[in-house]
GROMACS .gro file of C-alpha atoms in nm:
model
  101
    1MET     CA    1  -1.644   0.687  -3.554
    2ALA     CA    2  -1.858   0.379  -3.660
    3GLU     CA    3  -1.736   0.047  -3.762
    4PRO     CA    4  -1.646   0.032  -4.114
    5ASP     CA    5  -1.809  -0.312  -4.177
    6GLN     CA    6  -2.145  -0.205  -4.058
    7TRP     CA    7  -2.469  -0.154  -4.275
    8ARG     CA    8  -2.579   0.206  -4.258
    9HIS     CA    9  -2.894   0.389  -4.360
   10MET     CA   10  -2.899   0.491  -4.739
   11ALA     CA   11  -2.963   0.867  -4.618
   12SER     CA   12  -2.606   0.868  -4.462
   13ALA     CA   13  -2.436   0.771  -4.790
   14PRO     CA   14  -2.158   0.972  -4.930
   15LYS     CA   15  -2.261   1.145  -5.241
   16ASN     CA   16  -1.912   1.235  -5.344
   17GLY     CA   17  -1.857   0.975  -5.603
   18SER     CA   18  -1.677   0.727  -5.377
   19ARG     CA   19  -1.724   0.357  -5.395
   20ILE     CA   20  -1.941   0.228  -5.175
   21LEU     CA   21  -2.107  -0.167  -5.096
   22VAL     CA   22  -2.478  -0.148  -5.124
   23THR     CA   23  -2.751  -0.418  -5.033
   24ILE     CA   24  -2.995  -0.431  -5.332
   25ARG     CA   25  -3.312  -0.528  -5.201
   26PRO     CA   26  -3.470  -0.867  -5.321
   27SER     CA   27  -3.718  -0.872  -5.606
   28GLU     CA   28  -3.882  -1.062  -5.825
   29GLN     CA   29  -3.549  -1.101  -6.012
   30GLY     CA   30  -3.370  -1.242  -5.727
   31ALA     CA   31  -3.252  -1.236  -5.374
   32ALA     CA   32  -3.064  -0.940  -5.185
   33GLU     CA   33  -2.731  -0.893  -5.297
   34VAL     CA   34  -2.436  -0.672  -5.235
   35ASP     CA   35  -2.286  -0.440  -5.544
   36LEU     CA   36  -2.034  -0.187  -5.540
   37ALA     CA   37  -2.179   0.154  -5.631
   38TYR     CA   38  -2.119   0.549  -5.631
   39TRP     CA   39  -2.317   0.842  -5.678
   40SER     CA   40  -2.314   1.007  -5.994
   41HIS     CA   41  -2.382   1.374  -6.026
   42GLY     CA   42  -2.505   1.321  -6.385
   43ASP     CA   43  -2.335   1.343  -6.701
   44GLN     CA   44  -2.419   1.303  -7.096
   45PHE     CA   45  -2.468   0.915  -7.041
   46GLY     CA   46  -2.739   0.958  -6.766
   47PRO     CA   47  -2.866   1.134  -6.488
   48GLU     CA   48  -2.772   1.182  -6.093
   49GLY     CA   49  -2.839   0.883  -5.933
   50TRP     CA   50  -2.688   0.584  -5.783
   51ARG     CA   51  -2.457   0.365  -6.060
   52ALA     CA   52  -2.317   0.025  -6.025
   53SER     CA   53  -1.929   0.062  -6.030
   54ASP     CA   54  -1.930  -0.151  -6.351
   55SER     CA   55  -2.123   0.093  -6.553
   56SER     CA   56  -1.962   0.281  -6.858
   57PRO     CA   57  -2.047   0.512  -7.102
   58GLY     CA   58  -2.373   0.373  -7.299
   59ARG     CA   59  -2.421   0.111  -7.039
   60ILE     CA   60  -2.553   0.250  -6.738
   61ILE     CA   61  -2.643   0.036  -6.445
   62ALA     CA   62  -2.876   0.288  -6.219
   63TYR     CA   63  -3.041   0.193  -5.910
   64PRO     CA   64  -3.349   0.360  -5.796
   65GLU     CA   65  -3.309   0.484  -5.420
   66PRO     CA   66  -3.584   0.272  -5.301
   67GLU     CA   67  -3.398  -0.064  -5.449
   68LEU     CA   68  -3.120   0.012  -5.234
   69LYS     CA   69  -3.185  -0.078  -4.853
   70CYS     CA   70  -2.848   0.041  -4.697
   71TRP     CA   71  -2.460   0.097  -4.748
   72MET     CA   72  -2.117   0.025  -4.606
   73PRO     CA   73  -1.776   0.178  -4.663
   74MET     CA   74  -1.537  -0.046  -4.857
   75PRO     CA   75  -1.378  -0.271  -4.612
   76ALA     CA   76  -0.985  -0.256  -4.618
   77ALA     CA   77  -0.795  -0.511  -4.781
   78ASN     CA   78  -0.804  -0.820  -4.582
   79LEU     CA   79  -0.663  -1.129  -4.741
   80SER     CA   80  -0.849  -1.374  -4.508
   81ARG     CA   81  -1.175  -1.273  -4.669
   82SER     CA   82  -1.240  -1.402  -4.975
   83SER     CA   83  -1.595  -1.262  -5.070
   84MET     CA   84  -1.796  -0.957  -4.998
   85PRO     CA   85  -2.011  -0.932  -4.678
   86SER     CA   86  -2.373  -1.070  -4.676
   87PRO     CA   87  -2.653  -0.841  -4.759
   88TRP     CA   88  -2.838  -0.700  -4.487
   89GLU     CA   89  -3.151  -0.898  -4.390
   90GLY     CA   90  -3.308  -0.728  -4.126
   91GLU     CA   91  -3.643  -0.552  -4.096
   92ASP     CA   92  -3.648  -0.221  -4.248
   93GLU     CA   93  -3.761  -0.043  -3.920
   94GLN     CA   94  -3.448  -0.150  -3.744
   95GLN     CA   95  -3.166   0.080  -3.667
   96LEU     CA   96  -2.897   0.020  -3.905
   97ASP     CA   97  -2.628   0.249  -3.778
   98GLY     CA   98  -2.750   0.280  -3.420
   99SER     CA   99  -2.888   0.661  -3.456
  100GLY     CA  100  -3.215   0.775  -3.272
  101ILE     CA  101  -3.340   0.980  -3.555
   0.00000   0.00000   0.00000
C-alpha cells in the first residue's frame, strides 16, 4: 500500500465523497496551495465535480479538474504536526505515485 503522506495523480482520487487533500495549481490569483476537497455527484446546488470541503448550499466552491494538480489521503491525526503538507511543486511530467502508466 502506498504511503499515506504521498502526493498522487488526480486520476486516482476517490470519487466517493470522502475528504482528501488536493494541491491547487498556482494561478494569477496566487501561489499553489493545499485544500480539503471531496467529489460531489451533483445535487440541486451544483453539478458533479470537485468541491472545497467548506462549500455550503448556495455557496459552492467548485474546482475544475485542470485546476487540481494532485491529491493525498487525509493524514492520521498527529499532534506534532501543526499544519497541512506543502503543495506539490514538482514538474507535471514527473510521476507522483510511482506508477509507470
